[in-house]
Tab-separated table of C-alpha atoms in Angstrom:
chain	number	residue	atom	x	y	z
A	36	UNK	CA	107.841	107.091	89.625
A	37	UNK	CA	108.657	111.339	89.204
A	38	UNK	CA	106.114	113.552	90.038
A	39	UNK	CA	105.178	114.813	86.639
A	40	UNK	CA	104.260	110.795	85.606
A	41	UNK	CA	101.904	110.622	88.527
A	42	UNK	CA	100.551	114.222	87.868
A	43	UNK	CA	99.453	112.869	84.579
A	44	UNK	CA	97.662	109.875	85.799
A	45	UNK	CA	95.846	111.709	88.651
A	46	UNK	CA	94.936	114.597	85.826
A	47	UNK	CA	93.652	111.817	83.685
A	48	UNK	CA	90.860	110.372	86.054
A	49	UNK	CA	89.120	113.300	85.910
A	50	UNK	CA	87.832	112.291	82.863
A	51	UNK	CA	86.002	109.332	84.264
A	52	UNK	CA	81.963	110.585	84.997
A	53	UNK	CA	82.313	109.063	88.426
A	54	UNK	CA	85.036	109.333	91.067
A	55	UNK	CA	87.456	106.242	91.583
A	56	UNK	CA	86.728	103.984	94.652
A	57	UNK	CA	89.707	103.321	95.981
A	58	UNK	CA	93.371	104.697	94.755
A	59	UNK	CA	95.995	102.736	96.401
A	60	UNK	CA	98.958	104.882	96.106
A	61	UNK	CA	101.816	101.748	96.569
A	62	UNK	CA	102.951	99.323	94.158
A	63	UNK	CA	105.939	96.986	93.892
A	64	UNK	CA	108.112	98.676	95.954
A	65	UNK	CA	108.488	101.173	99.168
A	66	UNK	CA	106.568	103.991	99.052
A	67	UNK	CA	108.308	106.091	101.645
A	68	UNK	CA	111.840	105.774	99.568
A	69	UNK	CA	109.785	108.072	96.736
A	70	UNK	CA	111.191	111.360	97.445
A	71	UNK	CA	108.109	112.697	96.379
A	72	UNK	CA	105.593	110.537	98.157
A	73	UNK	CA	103.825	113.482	100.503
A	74	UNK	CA	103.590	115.555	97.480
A	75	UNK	CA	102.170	113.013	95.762
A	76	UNK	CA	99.410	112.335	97.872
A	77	UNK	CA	98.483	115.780	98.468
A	78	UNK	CA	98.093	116.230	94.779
A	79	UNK	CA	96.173	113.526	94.671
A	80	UNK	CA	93.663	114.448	97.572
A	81	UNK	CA	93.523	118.078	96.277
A	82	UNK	CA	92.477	116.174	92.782
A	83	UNK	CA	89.179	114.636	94.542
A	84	UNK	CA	88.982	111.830	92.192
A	85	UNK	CA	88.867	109.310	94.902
A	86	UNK	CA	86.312	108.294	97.298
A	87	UNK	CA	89.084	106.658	99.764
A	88	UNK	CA	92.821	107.120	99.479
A	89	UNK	CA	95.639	104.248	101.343
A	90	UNK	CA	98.853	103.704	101.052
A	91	UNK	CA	100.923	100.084	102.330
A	92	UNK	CA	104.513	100.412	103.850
A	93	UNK	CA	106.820	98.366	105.325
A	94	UNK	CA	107.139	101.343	108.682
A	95	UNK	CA	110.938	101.100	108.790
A	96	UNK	CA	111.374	105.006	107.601
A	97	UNK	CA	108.452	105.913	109.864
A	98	UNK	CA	109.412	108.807	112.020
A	99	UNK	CA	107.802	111.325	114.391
A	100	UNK	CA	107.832	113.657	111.477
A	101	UNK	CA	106.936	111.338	108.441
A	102	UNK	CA	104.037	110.716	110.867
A	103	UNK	CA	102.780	113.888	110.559
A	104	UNK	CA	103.548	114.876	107.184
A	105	UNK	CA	101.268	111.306	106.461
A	106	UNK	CA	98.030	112.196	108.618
A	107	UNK	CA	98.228	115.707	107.225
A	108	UNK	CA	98.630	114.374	103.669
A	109	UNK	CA	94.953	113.263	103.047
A	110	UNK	CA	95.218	109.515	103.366
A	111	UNK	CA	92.636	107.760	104.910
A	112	UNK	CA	93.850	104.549	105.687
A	113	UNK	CA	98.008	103.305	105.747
A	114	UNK	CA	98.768	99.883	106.187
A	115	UNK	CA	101.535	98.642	107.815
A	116	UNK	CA	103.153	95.633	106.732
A	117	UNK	CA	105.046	93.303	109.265
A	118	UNK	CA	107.788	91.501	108.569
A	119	UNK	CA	108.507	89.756	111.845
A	120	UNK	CA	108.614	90.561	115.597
A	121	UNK	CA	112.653	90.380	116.803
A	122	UNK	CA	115.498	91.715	115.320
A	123	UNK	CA	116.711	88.586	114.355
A	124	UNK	CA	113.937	87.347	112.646
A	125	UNK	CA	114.031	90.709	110.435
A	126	UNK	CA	116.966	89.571	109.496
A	127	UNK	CA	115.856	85.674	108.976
A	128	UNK	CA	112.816	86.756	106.613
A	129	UNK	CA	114.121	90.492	105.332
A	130	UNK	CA	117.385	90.447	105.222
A	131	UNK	CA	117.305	93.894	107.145
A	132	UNK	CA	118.616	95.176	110.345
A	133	UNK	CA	115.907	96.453	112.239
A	134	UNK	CA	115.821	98.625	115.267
A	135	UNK	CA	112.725	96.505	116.905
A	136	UNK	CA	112.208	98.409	119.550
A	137	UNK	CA	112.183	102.189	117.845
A	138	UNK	CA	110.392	100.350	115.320
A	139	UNK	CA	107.462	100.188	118.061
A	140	UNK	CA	107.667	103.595	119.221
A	141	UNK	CA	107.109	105.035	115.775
A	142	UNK	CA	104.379	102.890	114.896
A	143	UNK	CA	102.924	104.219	118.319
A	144	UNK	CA	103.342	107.980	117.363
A	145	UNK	CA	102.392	107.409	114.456
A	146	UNK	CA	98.996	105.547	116.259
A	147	UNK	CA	98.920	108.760	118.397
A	148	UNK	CA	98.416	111.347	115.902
A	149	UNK	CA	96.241	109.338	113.359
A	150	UNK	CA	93.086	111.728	113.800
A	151	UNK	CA	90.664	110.358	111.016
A	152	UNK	CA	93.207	107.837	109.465
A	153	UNK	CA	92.708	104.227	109.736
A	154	UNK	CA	96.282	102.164	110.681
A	155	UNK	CA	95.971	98.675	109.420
A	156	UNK	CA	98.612	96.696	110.481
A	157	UNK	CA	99.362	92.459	109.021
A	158	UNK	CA	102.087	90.202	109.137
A	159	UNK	CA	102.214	87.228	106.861
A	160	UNK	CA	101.958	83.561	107.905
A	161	UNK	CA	105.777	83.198	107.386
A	162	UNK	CA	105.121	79.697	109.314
A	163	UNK	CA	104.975	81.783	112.432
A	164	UNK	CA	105.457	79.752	115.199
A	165	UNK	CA	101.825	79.966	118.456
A	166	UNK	CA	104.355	82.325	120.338
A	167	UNK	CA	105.007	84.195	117.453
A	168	UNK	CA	101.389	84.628	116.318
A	169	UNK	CA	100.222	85.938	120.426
A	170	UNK	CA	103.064	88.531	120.140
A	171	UNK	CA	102.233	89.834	117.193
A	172	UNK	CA	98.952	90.738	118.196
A	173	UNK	CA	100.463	91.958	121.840
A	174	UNK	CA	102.649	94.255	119.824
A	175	UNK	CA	100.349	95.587	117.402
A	176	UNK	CA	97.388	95.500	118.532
A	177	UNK	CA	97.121	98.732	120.709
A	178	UNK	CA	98.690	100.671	118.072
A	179	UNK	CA	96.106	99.622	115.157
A	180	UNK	CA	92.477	100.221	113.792
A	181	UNK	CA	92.746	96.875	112.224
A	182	UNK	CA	94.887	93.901	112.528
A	183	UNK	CA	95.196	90.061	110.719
A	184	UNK	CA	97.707	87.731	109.962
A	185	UNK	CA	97.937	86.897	106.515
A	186	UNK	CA	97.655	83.821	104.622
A	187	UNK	CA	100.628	83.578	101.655
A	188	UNK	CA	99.499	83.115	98.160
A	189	UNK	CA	101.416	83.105	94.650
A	190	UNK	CA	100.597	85.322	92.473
A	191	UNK	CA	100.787	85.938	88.158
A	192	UNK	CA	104.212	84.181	86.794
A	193	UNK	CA	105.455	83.545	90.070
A	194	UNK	CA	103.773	80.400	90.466
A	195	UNK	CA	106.236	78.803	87.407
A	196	UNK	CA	108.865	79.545	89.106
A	197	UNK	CA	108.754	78.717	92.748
A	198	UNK	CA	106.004	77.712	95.461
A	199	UNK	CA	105.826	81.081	97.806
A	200	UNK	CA	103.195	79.362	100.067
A	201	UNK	CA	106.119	77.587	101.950
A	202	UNK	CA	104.368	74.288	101.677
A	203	UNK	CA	100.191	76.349	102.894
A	204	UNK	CA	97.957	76.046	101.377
A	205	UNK	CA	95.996	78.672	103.298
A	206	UNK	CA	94.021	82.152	101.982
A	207	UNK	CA	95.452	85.511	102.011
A	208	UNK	CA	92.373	86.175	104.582
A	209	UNK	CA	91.434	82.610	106.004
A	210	UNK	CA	88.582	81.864	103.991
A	211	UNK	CA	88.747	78.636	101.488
A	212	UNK	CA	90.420	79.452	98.371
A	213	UNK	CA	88.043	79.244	95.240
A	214	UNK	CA	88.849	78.494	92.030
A	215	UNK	CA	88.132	80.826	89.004
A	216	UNK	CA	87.966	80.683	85.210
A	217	UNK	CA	87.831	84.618	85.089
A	218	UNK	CA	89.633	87.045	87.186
A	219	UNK	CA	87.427	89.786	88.130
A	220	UNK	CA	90.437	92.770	88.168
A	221	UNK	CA	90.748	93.842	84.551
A	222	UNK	CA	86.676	94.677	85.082
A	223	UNK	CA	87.380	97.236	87.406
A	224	UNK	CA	91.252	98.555	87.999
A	225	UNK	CA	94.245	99.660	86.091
A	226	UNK	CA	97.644	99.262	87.706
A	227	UNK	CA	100.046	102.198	87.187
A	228	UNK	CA	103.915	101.078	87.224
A	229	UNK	CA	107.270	103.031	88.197
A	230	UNK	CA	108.227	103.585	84.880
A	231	UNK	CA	104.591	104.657	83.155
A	232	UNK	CA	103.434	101.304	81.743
A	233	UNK	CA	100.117	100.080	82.841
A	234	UNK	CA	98.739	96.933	83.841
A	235	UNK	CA	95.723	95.278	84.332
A	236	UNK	CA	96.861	93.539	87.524
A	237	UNK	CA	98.534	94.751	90.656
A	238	UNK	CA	99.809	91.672	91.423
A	239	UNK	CA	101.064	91.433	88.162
A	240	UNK	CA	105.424	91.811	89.620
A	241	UNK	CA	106.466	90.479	85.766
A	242	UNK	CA	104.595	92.975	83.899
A	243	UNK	CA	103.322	90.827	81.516
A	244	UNK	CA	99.724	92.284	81.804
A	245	UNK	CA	100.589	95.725	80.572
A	246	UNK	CA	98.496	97.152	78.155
A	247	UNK	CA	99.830	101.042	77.562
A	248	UNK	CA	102.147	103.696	78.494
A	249	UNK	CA	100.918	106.688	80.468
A	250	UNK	CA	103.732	108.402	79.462
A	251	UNK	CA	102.410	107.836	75.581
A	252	UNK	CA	98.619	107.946	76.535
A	253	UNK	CA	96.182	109.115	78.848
A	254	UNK	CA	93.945	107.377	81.124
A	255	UNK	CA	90.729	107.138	79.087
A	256	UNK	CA	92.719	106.316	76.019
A	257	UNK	CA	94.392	102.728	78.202
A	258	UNK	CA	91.038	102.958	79.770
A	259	UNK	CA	89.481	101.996	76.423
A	260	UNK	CA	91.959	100.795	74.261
A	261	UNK	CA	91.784	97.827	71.939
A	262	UNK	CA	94.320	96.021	74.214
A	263	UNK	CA	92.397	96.532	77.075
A	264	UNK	CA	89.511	95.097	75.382
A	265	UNK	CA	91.088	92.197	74.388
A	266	UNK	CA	92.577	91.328	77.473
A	267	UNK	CA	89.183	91.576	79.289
A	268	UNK	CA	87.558	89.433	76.419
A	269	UNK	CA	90.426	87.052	76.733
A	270	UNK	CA	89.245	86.142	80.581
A	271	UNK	CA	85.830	85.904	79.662
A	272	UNK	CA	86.356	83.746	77.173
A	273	UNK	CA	87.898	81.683	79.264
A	274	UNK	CA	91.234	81.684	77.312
A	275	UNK	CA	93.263	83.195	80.493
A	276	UNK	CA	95.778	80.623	80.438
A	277	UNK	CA	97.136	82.465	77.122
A	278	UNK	CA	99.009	84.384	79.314
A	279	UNK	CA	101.779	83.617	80.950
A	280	UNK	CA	101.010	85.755	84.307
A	281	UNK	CA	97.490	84.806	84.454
A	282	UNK	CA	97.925	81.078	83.886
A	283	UNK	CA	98.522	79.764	87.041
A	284	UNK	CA	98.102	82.541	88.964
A	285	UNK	CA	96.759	81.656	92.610
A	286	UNK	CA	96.186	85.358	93.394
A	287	UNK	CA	92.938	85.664	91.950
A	288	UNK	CA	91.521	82.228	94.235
A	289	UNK	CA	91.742	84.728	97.453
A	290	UNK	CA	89.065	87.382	95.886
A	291	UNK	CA	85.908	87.909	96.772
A	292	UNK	CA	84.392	88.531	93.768
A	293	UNK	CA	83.592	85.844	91.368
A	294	UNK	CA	81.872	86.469	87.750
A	295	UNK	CA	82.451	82.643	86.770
A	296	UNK	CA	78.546	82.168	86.008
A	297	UNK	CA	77.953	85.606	84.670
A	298	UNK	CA	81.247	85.893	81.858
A	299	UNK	CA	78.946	84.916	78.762
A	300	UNK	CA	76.454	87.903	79.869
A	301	UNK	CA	79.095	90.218	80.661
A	302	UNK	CA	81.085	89.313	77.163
A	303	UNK	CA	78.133	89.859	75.447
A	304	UNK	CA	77.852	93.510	77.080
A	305	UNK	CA	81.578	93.792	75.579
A	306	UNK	CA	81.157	92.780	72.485
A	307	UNK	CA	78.260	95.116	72.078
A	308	UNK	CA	80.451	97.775	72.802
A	309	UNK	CA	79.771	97.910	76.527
A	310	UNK	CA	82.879	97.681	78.375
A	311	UNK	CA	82.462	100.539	80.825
């Protein structure tokens, strides 16, 4: 995404009456290969349109001075995301050379000089063998405010295509998966993608959720748009399966929230013109 694109959609939240809870500045891909990631996370701090700020990278272009460049930015929480704990195994489950080793020493200056911002750091349950799982946590523990191992899930169109929970059927945080008529995200959160268009999901890798164009709209104006309205109505409806990324999506099982028994009250709130 340029600069100017993500100028626009910070711009546009100040619209909104109240500030944003959360603005999780990451997406499909790596954040730290955006040329223009620092500057875009100062603008967006300067912007105050967001109670809490986080970004999610995968720590390989971590350096002494990305570190500081990050905690000065105005994030206040950067998750780290694990891909395994040898050089080989980066290369089993990446595909990537990895310096292990120098990988650990930036993740502990970065650790150092964190001040006020939260380090989260996860691996995911690649069928990580018991020896596997104890280093993890001897590796990363020390160097985080908050650790876990994560549970793999499918997510939107994925799931007609291949099973990416290597035979789990584990949650993204351990607790049982539940089963839900309505996904509770196009209630509550836009996704913004690389090249303007917007979605209502963030898992959502197909883009077949998108319901405007930044770059042709503003904020309020997706925010409030017909399509918007008629995706949310299609959930509550219970007529989700009419699309192809929410159909058998699994992704929605491992969140919290769950408006199952409240849809027909909530739909009526819609349909009388109450979708904010």
């Amino acid at each position: 995404m340029n600069l100017e694109v993500f100028k626009k959609i910070v711009d546009g939240c100040k619209d909104f009456k109240n500030k944003i809870k959360q603005f999780n500045i990451y997406k499909d891909g790596e954040p730290l290969l955006n040329p223009h990631f620092i500057d875009m996370v100062k603008y967006l701090k300067n912007a105050d349109i967001a109670d809490r700020i986080w970004t999610k990278t995968n720590g390989i272009r971590l350096t002494p001075d990305i570190n500081t460049q990050l905690v000065d930015s105005g994030l206040d929480m950067i998750g780290i995301s694990v891909k395994q704990l040898s050089p080989d195994g980066y290369v089993k489950v990446a595909g990537v050379k990895v310096d292990y080793q120098k990988f650990l020493v930036n993740l502990q200056d970065l650790y150092s000089k964190r001040g006020e911002v939260k380090i989260f750091i996860s691996i995911a349950d690649t069928l990580l063998t018991e020896d596997e799982r104890v280093k993890f946590f001897a590796d990363f523990e020390a160097v985080s405010d908050y650790i876990t191992i994560e549970g793999l899930h499918n997510w939107t169109f994925s799931s007609n295509e291949r099973d990416f929970r290597l035979g789990t059927d584990n949650s993204l945080d351990g607790t049982p998966l539940q089963w839900k008529l309505v996904c509770p995200l196009p209630m509550y959160t836009l996704a913004f993608n690389y090249n303007g268009t917007v979605s209502v999901c963030n898992d959502d890798w197909e883009h077949k959720t998108v319901i405007g164009d930044i770059t042709k709209q503003t904020v309020s104006e997706i925010w409030n748009s017909p399509e918007r309205y008629e995706f949310v109505k299609m959930h509550l409806e219970g007529r989700r399966f009419e699309n192809s990324a929410c159909a058998t999506c699994q992704a929605m099982e491992t969140l919290p929230d769950n408006i199952d028994e409240d849809r027909l009250t909530i739909l009526k709130n819609v349909t009388d013109g109450r979708l904010n």
